[in-house]
Amino acid sequence: MIDIDGVPTERDLKNSAPSEDRIRRKPVALHECYQDIPCDPCVYSCPVNAITMKTLISIPEINHEKCTGCSACVAACPGIAIFMVEKKDEDGFVTLAYEFVPLPAVGELVDGLDRRGCIVCEASVSRVFSLPGIEKKTKTTLVRLRVPPEKVMEVRFFRRRVQA
Amino acid sequence: MKKEWHVYLACDKIARLLVSLEMNLVCFQTLERRWPTPLRRIKIHPILTFPPKPKVQFFFEGEQMEGAEGEPIAAALVANGISTFRESVDLHRPRGFFCAIGNCSSCLMVVDDVPNVRTCIVPLHQGMRVQVQRDKGVLK
Amino acid sequence: MKEPDVLVVGGGPAGMNAALAAAESGASVVLVDRFAKLGGQLVKQTHKFFGWADRGAGARGIELAQKWSHAVLAQPQVETYLGKEMIGAYRDGIWLVADQEKYIKIKPKRTVIATGASEKMILFENNDLPGVYGAGAVQTLMNSYGILPGEHYLIVGSGNVGVIVAYQLLQAGAVVRAVIDVLPRLGGAYWVHAAKIQRAGIPILLQRTITGVYGNQKVERAETVGVDDKFRLIPGTERTFRVDVVCLAVGLTPLSDLLFELGIQEYYIPELGGFVPWHDQTGRTNRKDLFVVGDVSGIEEATTASLQGRIAGLTAASDLGYAVDEQMRRRLIEALAEFRCSTLSQNVCSGLDRLAGKEASQ
């Protein structure tokens, strides 16, 4: 429960999730930020002004139709609460900010973890990148995971496996 | 590989179930060993860099140890695996690092014969003699 | 004897900003800090800060520390005494600063106290055993000196400090067994911070308290037990954690010894961390020439501390007749109020309201 331990439930997620149809079309950002934290960098990071907030302490609103899927907000969010999801054919993709080292290699198989750190699927790293500008300054790396399409709303982190 | 993965997945599920049931975590703990065992000195870090500092030798209770020039004495001791810095005055219970900012007096030691040195904020230099403090300290 | 316009005690976010604001208005400033380096507790904050994008939100604490300390050191109006400690305050307005070798007397026209906070302690068996650390101490060791004091950690307290330390430990490569809290829900941590560690596999165990740590000369295991809604221990729910470090993140209390010595009016406001000096919205206490900013004026966080520092610095300078950008000062006060509008600051606000309702005895 979100107000007990901070982990959002399906009900919370409904409020910020893009439509299934939208996820199928192209990558789209979604936030899991449900508390009125006085914070607004996501609004200014968006090149197409798809994120809006009424005041500093409002909860951000992402216009999923405007969103181009550029990932700038994923890197900008101080709370690491914005993710990029995508479904393409037989694959799902989740892009998340990863503040750990060593970074995984592209193609590496990792454990896909859900919001409580439980393993939900096997994932493979499809891209490890950083955006010029934002990440250079804040040293945030983005990792794009390939996951089964039905898991894109579940996988929110990953764990590297011990190298044999 | 694939089969191992399924076994592992099942193990993890059970472990997580045990966590949610607040039971003792034998299974969970074995899984945790998958994280690399850390060394005392952090080698790689996603955000910070620790540029190498010149090494200095110092003495703890007469034993020679190595630390980095200018880091607090107490930090160098922790890096060498030392946990007891002083003893409580009456009951002689071991005391170690606690606040790291010079507030709490848990790390008072005898440094170069001077007692009551707050080792968590006093920088380390070559050849320092550091001793466990067992009393209130006497100025010589 | 030094006779600056403004004396600032403490070189953290509040103190540095107070010094900068006063100096930029033309006042001469002396800044004293007992550490050899400016930045206070910012120097160990590796997470990105919340706040306004146009006021540096998204920057990490370490970056802010660098930015502000460079500005302070480059400011010719500010004289810094680092590695020197304020050891006394006398009623004739003289402050005594000392290092290992000598004393320096300072007689300022205005003083800004920004001494910050110290960590609280809780009771359990053997809580003095080496291996029981203040969470801030683990942060200092790991983020300032690059040293991990142990391999396996248990964190007591699920406020922002506790969960952030857990995350930073993960980043440094340590194993965090769990974060425990006696409360039935998060003890003040922002949901996003708590979500960050849980998705990485660190459980937050609520309604659980630590009863003791045991080991030969140092912590080898920690014993915990579940509690019910009335905080009574529930037999049969004991659980042992094999850890070598227990981090206490059970709250902070203002470091107001200097103020107590001076006889500044203090009130006990639990929402603000304990005894806090009475002060108005500019930070002025019941002694007209003395301001308090940052955690010493009530436990909050770095963004508000830096704003408070700016406001007090400007106010002190304007007291002394320097031309101060009044509009800017008003904007800062508004920004501070805006930041505190959030329900997350409810506690702080009700504490501040209670404080404001109290008398300022002259």
PDB file of C-alpha atoms in Angstrom, chain C residues 24 310 314 325-333:
ATOM      1  CA  GLU C  24      26.598  40.177  -1.587  1.00  0.00           C
ATOM      2  CA  ARG C 310      19.504  33.636   2.371  1.00  0.00           C
ATOM      3  CA  LEU C 314      19.707  39.652   3.765  1.00  0.00           C
ATOM      4  CA  ASP C 325      17.051  43.902  -2.678  1.00  0.00           C
ATOM      5  CA  GLU C 326      13.752  43.932  -0.792  1.00  0.00           C
ATOM      6  CA  GLN C 327      11.898  42.305  -3.649  1.00  0.00           C
ATOM      7  CA  MET C 328      14.297  39.404  -3.631  1.00  0.00           C
ATOM      8  CA  ARG C 329      13.901  38.963   0.103  1.00  0.00           C
ATOM      9  CA  ARG C 330      10.132  38.898  -0.269  1.00  0.00           C
ATOM     10  CA  ARG C 331      10.398  36.369  -3.096  1.00  0.00           C
ATOM     11  CA  LEU C 332      12.570  34.128  -0.936  1.00  0.00           C
ATOM     12  CA  ILE C 333      10.070  34.253   1.918  1.00  0.00           C
TER      13      ILE C 333
END
